[in-house]
């Protein structure tokens, strides 16, 4: 409860009215602009001028100046007063008689024409159907008869226009248009005085309790209902608003939107028509009259007059908000929508929504808060600014004034409750994330993104990196210290990068990798940096950090160069030669880089191949020189060396051969000899020195691959020769020779072999070879016979075709015309079209040109 | 609101003739006018307020005895439906006719554990509906079904706090304590008597089976069904009213777009 909607301000004090005369009481009042009329029980009418003043303390006060008081001379109380300002008349009910007096001098007007007798009560139609501006329509309840009369009051006379009877004696009346709203003795009813149609409203015992009939707007009335209710009813007899629950003993009621003000014996109560709630209670004793005049609510005891001054709506709303009564405040604001110019309302409404949002935010009702922030189009920075240090120091934002909330900052709000702080921060994160994707953040993206970055950093939130890796407006100057504070060096590097400061980013990352700074965001930061360098377009930076990267790990570091796309080489700085030169110190890196060039990119340069081969060789030699030499590694290193030696044709064989001269790398030497076509030397090494017969055999296959049959045969014969060398006999070689023959029968010239073989070898021994050779020879013979036959057949076919096409002789004469140009032939040269038609050679050529796809199918032939 | 107090007061020190009568009050009296009205009637404590509350707020909470009446505006498709919650107390009985005037549907509510509450509907409340529309729809609703019917114990929505579900065995509010005093057949018989009272032909009226509900405001059982069935049933009445009031003058205040395609869809 307790909105302060009204303030009770004294208007006319007792002294001005009756002084200390105890018997004199106020009976009725009328207020019209600044004019206040008071009727008393001693038949006086007092006329005051009521001026509004503001006291030095800023309070509203009234100053009443008595203009006149006049006795009507009837010694009866003045029951009712109504002003008709357009007529300058005051309508007075006294002693059951309505009279009309001058508003200024209070003198009765003219003769007895302006008077109505036998009146119990009357009311003025505030919404008359008759539009005459110089008369006033009265609804009059007659004292005895069950009738209501309608009168027109003119400047100097009154005129009865209608009389309607009622089922019971009426005791209170109100008029709107043609509608009379009446309190009868047992019920309320609506009566249309024009048509006579009536509509019962609801029962009410007017004898027991004073009825109240109060017009509150077009065709709508407020009525006192049983059970202490203020009921609303329209002229149609329906209720469109929920009733308010005032008290059982209501004396008077008034409406001052959105409030219903009611007076009972001890209190003035204020209910909202919007939510039916009791909003304010003012204690007021001896209350006698409560009426509203043009929105001014006037209250009188028997001795003095007061004004209930409504507080400005915004003030009331602020009071409600101050009491955290968000719903009520919003209801009040929205209820006033129609009474306030649209743009003004929007501004006010928005502000209230924002305030409401902050109240709910303070109560951690984030869902509701968000909704109100959204509806109120809150500047996000208002919210951000609650969180200390989140707004960039460069932000131009200042909180709106007067403030939207009571919080200095988040700490003030949370009062040390860390859980609260945490939840508020979580809310802000989600709020800002949403704001980023809408236009809410327009115009303050930097503030929003920077704040979000700070929140992420602080909370160790994984989205920090996403934020920095995507489009963002985080302010570097403001974010950097924050990220440093939270050891988010990797993120800071990303931010530097985003701001084009790659060098700063690298410096930072290097420090983290080196362990000078602690940030565990990426355990593979070193690899990340290498990767970064491999793409970095700034070559100065690459050279600057390559050294560090290589020192750390050559194998990884060299990726700076190997991963680089080839087109980057154009700068010249990054050509393989300078890189190799640069890598000179780093043997492993050099090797990997050369491998990359030679094996992956297949760069065909002698220098590179030779260099790689030498490095391979050096590595093998290096390994071999260790003792004991690591067998596995040696094997692998040699494998690589051999592969290169075999596959590359570019390296300088002599150079390598020289290097290999005194080593035990026989297989490699054999390969090198092979490269030099010194097959006998190679085979000698393999057979005699290495005694590796499969290798020798393999050598022959390798050395003859991609060469012709003949070459291969030569090699095999050479090997056979070596095996069967009579100068160096050996059983094993004999076996090898047999095996060789049996396995590669086809590779030998069998006749030549038979001549070479020692006499004593059994046929059985060489069976596979011989049958293979025989079959081979047979096969070759038959194959060539078939080929011969086929060739002959083809020849025959061609001949047949030729004869067919040739046809008979073609005759060309000077009289004969060319089929194409129809000129005669002057020379014997001609072209023969299919069917033996002779045409000029140039015509045929022309035709061939014109229809390139339809070439003349006949073979051009010359005939004389 | 402020504007209201800024009304020019012409009379300064002299009273001019220009002013005819009191400045008419601003039209705050005009509110968003509902298209159709539903009224909930029934004896006190049968759960009228709880039903409306359950439907509008999706929860069950302690109510205080309704004073006079209250209403709620529900947006249903393009229409505004006002639902009036009335006070069952004898004291406010006289207001019933006023509330029912022009109603398109009346929800007569009783408490399934209380035979008297059904009897009261017939004795006291039925006559209040005389002021309702001639084509008014009647629904008979037996509330507090959770006390007698295990089916009504199933929460309609998950959001309700668990504690309100009465335990079948031990809870003091569990079925053993309450006997179902009013069967659905009784309600259906009452519905037939209403039709007779209204001089309506049973054959052409809505059937009793579809107009008698058993609900629980506590668990939400059948509550949405009740209101939404009625909303859809009163739509024709809205359309009828609209076509009747189709006057040649354009009402500038009534700038609502009627999207008829949306009719019948909720919220
Ligand atoms: N068990 C149960 N109790 C209910 C139900 N509906 C209402 N009540 C209780 O019945 C009492 C009266 O409810 P209320 O809504 O104020 O009834 P009204 O007077 O008809 O408006 C309250 O104590 C409610 O908690 C229901 O569905 N189940
Ligand atoms: Mg209730």
Coordinates of C-alpha atoms in Angstrom, one line a residue, chain A residues 496-703:
Chain A
X496 CA 47.1 -7.3 -30.7
X497 CA 46.8 -9.3 -33.9
X498 CA 43.3 -8.1 -34.5
X499 CA 44.6 -4.6 -34.1
X500 CA 47.4 -5.2 -36.6
X501 CA 50.2 -5.4 -34.0
X502 CA 51.6 -8.8 -34.9
X503 CA 54.9 -8.0 -33.4
X504 CA 53.5 -7.2 -30.1
X505 CA 51.4 -10.4 -30.2
X506 CA 54.5 -12.5 -31.0
X507 CA 56.6 -10.9 -28.3
X508 CA 53.9 -11.8 -25.8
X509 CA 53.5 -15.3 -27.0
X510 CA 57.2 -15.9 -27.1
X511 CA 57.3 -14.9 -23.5
X512 CA 54.6 -17.3 -22.6
X513 CA 56.3 -20.1 -24.5
X514 CA 59.6 -19.3 -22.8
X515 CA 57.8 -19.4 -19.4
X516 CA 58.5 -15.8 -18.6
X517 CA 54.7 -15.3 -18.5
X518 CA 52.1 -17.7 -17.3
X519 CA 49.1 -18.5 -19.4
X520 CA 47.9 -22.0 -19.9
X521 CA 45.3 -21.2 -22.5
X522 CA 47.1 -23.1 -25.1
X523 CA 49.5 -25.9 -24.3
X524 CA 50.6 -25.9 -28.0
X525 CA 51.3 -22.2 -28.1
X526 CA 54.8 -22.8 -29.6
X527 CA 53.3 -24.7 -32.5
X528 CA 50.7 -22.0 -32.8
X529 CA 53.4 -19.4 -33.1
X530 CA 55.2 -21.4 -35.7
X531 CA 52.0 -21.9 -37.6
X532 CA 51.3 -18.2 -37.3
X533 CA 54.8 -17.4 -38.7
X534 CA 54.4 -19.7 -41.5
X535 CA 51.4 -17.6 -42.7
X536 CA 52.7 -14.3 -41.6
X537 CA 53.0 -12.0 -44.5
X538 CA 55.4 -9.7 -42.7
X539 CA 58.8 -11.3 -43.6
X540 CA 60.7 -9.1 -41.2
X541 CA 58.7 -10.6 -38.4
X542 CA 59.3 -14.1 -39.8
X543 CA 63.0 -13.7 -39.8
X544 CA 62.9 -12.0 -36.4
X545 CA 61.2 -14.9 -34.7
X546 CA 62.5 -17.8 -36.9
X547 CA 65.7 -17.9 -35.0
X548 CA 63.8 -18.3 -31.7
X549 CA 61.5 -20.9 -33.1
X550 CA 64.4 -23.0 -34.6
X551 CA 66.4 -22.8 -31.4
X552 CA 63.5 -24.2 -29.6
X553 CA 62.8 -27.1 -31.9
X554 CA 64.3 -27.4 -35.4
X555 CA 61.9 -30.0 -36.5
X556 CA 58.9 -27.8 -35.6
X557 CA 60.5 -24.5 -36.3
X558 CA 61.4 -25.4 -39.8
X559 CA 57.7 -25.5 -40.5
X560 CA 57.8 -21.8 -40.7
X561 CA 59.5 -22.3 -44.1
X562 CA 58.0 -25.6 -45.2
X563 CA 54.4 -24.6 -44.6
X564 CA 54.8 -21.4 -46.4
X565 CA 52.9 -21.3 -49.6
X566 CA 55.1 -21.1 -52.7
X567 CA 53.8 -17.9 -54.0
X568 CA 55.3 -16.1 -51.0
X569 CA 58.6 -16.7 -52.5
X570 CA 58.1 -13.9 -54.9
X571 CA 59.4 -11.4 -52.4
X572 CA 62.8 -12.9 -53.1
X573 CA 63.7 -12.9 -49.5
X574 CA 62.0 -16.2 -49.1
X575 CA 63.6 -18.1 -51.9
X576 CA 65.0 -21.5 -51.1
X577 CA 68.6 -20.5 -51.4
X578 CA 68.4 -17.8 -48.8
X579 CA 66.4 -20.0 -46.5
X580 CA 69.0 -22.8 -46.8
X581 CA 71.7 -20.3 -46.2
X582 CA 69.8 -19.0 -43.2
X583 CA 69.2 -22.5 -41.9
X584 CA 72.8 -23.3 -42.2
X585 CA 73.3 -23.5 -38.5
X586 CA 70.5 -25.8 -38.0
X587 CA 71.4 -29.1 -39.6
X588 CA 68.2 -30.9 -38.8
X589 CA 66.2 -28.0 -40.0
X590 CA 68.2 -27.8 -43.2
X591 CA 67.7 -31.5 -43.8
X592 CA 64.0 -31.2 -43.3
X593 CA 63.8 -28.2 -45.5
X594 CA 65.7 -29.9 -48.3
X595 CA 63.6 -32.9 -48.0
X596 CA 60.6 -30.6 -48.3
X597 CA 62.0 -29.1 -51.4
X598 CA 63.3 -32.2 -53.1
X599 CA 60.9 -34.9 -52.0
X600 CA 57.7 -33.0 -51.5
X601 CA 57.9 -30.1 -53.9
X602 CA 60.1 -32.0 -56.3
X603 CA 62.3 -29.1 -57.1
X604 CA 64.6 -30.2 -59.9
X605 CA 67.8 -28.5 -58.9
X606 CA 71.1 -30.3 -58.9
X607 CA 72.4 -28.2 -56.0
X608 CA 69.5 -29.1 -53.7
X609 CA 69.6 -32.8 -54.6
X610 CA 73.3 -33.0 -54.1
X611 CA 73.0 -31.1 -50.8
X612 CA 70.4 -33.4 -49.6
X613 CA 72.3 -36.4 -50.6
X614 CA 75.4 -35.2 -48.9
X615 CA 73.5 -34.4 -45.8
X616 CA 71.9 -37.9 -45.8
X617 CA 75.3 -39.3 -46.3
X618 CA 76.8 -37.2 -43.5
X619 CA 74.1 -38.4 -41.3
X620 CA 74.7 -42.0 -42.0
X621 CA 78.4 -41.5 -41.6
X622 CA 77.8 -39.7 -38.4
X623 CA 75.7 -42.5 -37.0
X624 CA 78.2 -45.1 -38.1
X625 CA 80.9 -43.3 -36.4
X626 CA 79.1 -43.6 -33.1
X627 CA 80.0 -46.7 -31.1
X628 CA 78.0 -48.7 -30.9
X629 CA 76.2 -47.3 -33.8
X630 CA 72.4 -47.4 -33.4
X631 CA 71.4 -50.1 -35.8
X632 CA 67.9 -49.1 -36.3
X633 CA 68.7 -45.5 -37.0
X634 CA 71.5 -46.4 -39.3
X635 CA 69.2 -48.7 -41.2
X636 CA 66.6 -45.9 -41.5
X637 CA 69.1 -43.3 -42.5
X638 CA 70.6 -45.5 -45.1
X639 CA 67.2 -46.4 -46.4
X640 CA 66.6 -42.7 -47.0
X641 CA 70.0 -42.2 -48.6
X642 CA 69.6 -45.1 -50.9
X643 CA 66.1 -44.1 -51.9
X644 CA 67.4 -40.6 -52.9
X645 CA 70.4 -42.0 -54.7
X646 CA 68.3 -44.3 -56.6
X647 CA 65.4 -42.0 -57.5
X648 CA 67.1 -38.7 -58.1
X649 CA 69.1 -38.2 -61.3
X650 CA 70.2 -34.7 -60.5
X651 CA 72.9 -35.0 -57.8
X652 CA 76.5 -35.0 -58.6
X653 CA 77.4 -38.6 -58.6
X654 CA 81.2 -38.2 -58.7
X655 CA 81.1 -36.0 -55.7
X656 CA 79.2 -38.5 -53.7
X657 CA 81.2 -41.3 -55.0
X658 CA 84.3 -39.5 -53.8
X659 CA 82.8 -39.2 -50.4
X660 CA 81.9 -42.8 -50.3
X661 CA 85.2 -44.1 -51.5
X662 CA 86.6 -45.2 -48.2
X663 CA 83.4 -46.2 -46.5
X664 CA 81.7 -49.5 -46.1
X665 CA 78.5 -48.2 -47.7
X666 CA 78.8 -50.6 -50.6
X667 CA 75.2 -50.8 -51.6
X668 CA 75.2 -47.0 -52.0
X669 CA 78.4 -47.2 -54.0
X670 CA 76.9 -49.8 -56.3
X671 CA 74.0 -47.5 -56.9
X672 CA 76.3 -44.6 -57.7
X673 CA 78.2 -46.7 -60.1
X674 CA 74.9 -47.7 -61.6
X675 CA 74.1 -44.0 -62.1
X676 CA 77.4 -43.7 -64.0
X677 CA 76.4 -46.8 -66.1
X678 CA 79.4 -48.6 -64.6
X679 CA 77.4 -51.7 -64.1
X680 CA 80.3 -54.1 -64.0
X681 CA 81.7 -52.2 -61.1
X682 CA 78.4 -52.1 -59.4
X683 CA 77.8 -55.7 -59.9
X684 CA 81.3 -56.5 -58.8
X685 CA 80.7 -54.7 -55.6
X686 CA 77.4 -56.4 -55.0
X687 CA 78.5 -59.9 -55.9
X688 CA 82.0 -60.0 -54.7
X689 CA 82.2 -57.5 -52.0
X690 CA 78.8 -57.6 -50.6
X691 CA 77.9 -61.1 -51.7
X692 CA 74.4 -59.9 -51.8
X693 CA 72.9 -61.8 -54.7
X694 CA 69.3 -60.6 -54.3
X695 CA 70.7 -57.1 -54.2
X696 CA 72.5 -57.8 -57.4
X697 CA 69.5 -59.1 -59.0
X698 CA 67.5 -56.1 -57.7
X699 CA 70.2 -53.9 -59.1
X700 CA 69.7 -55.3 -62.6
X701 CA 66.0 -54.7 -62.4
X702 CA 66.4 -51.2 -61.0
X703 CA 69.1 -50.2 -63.5

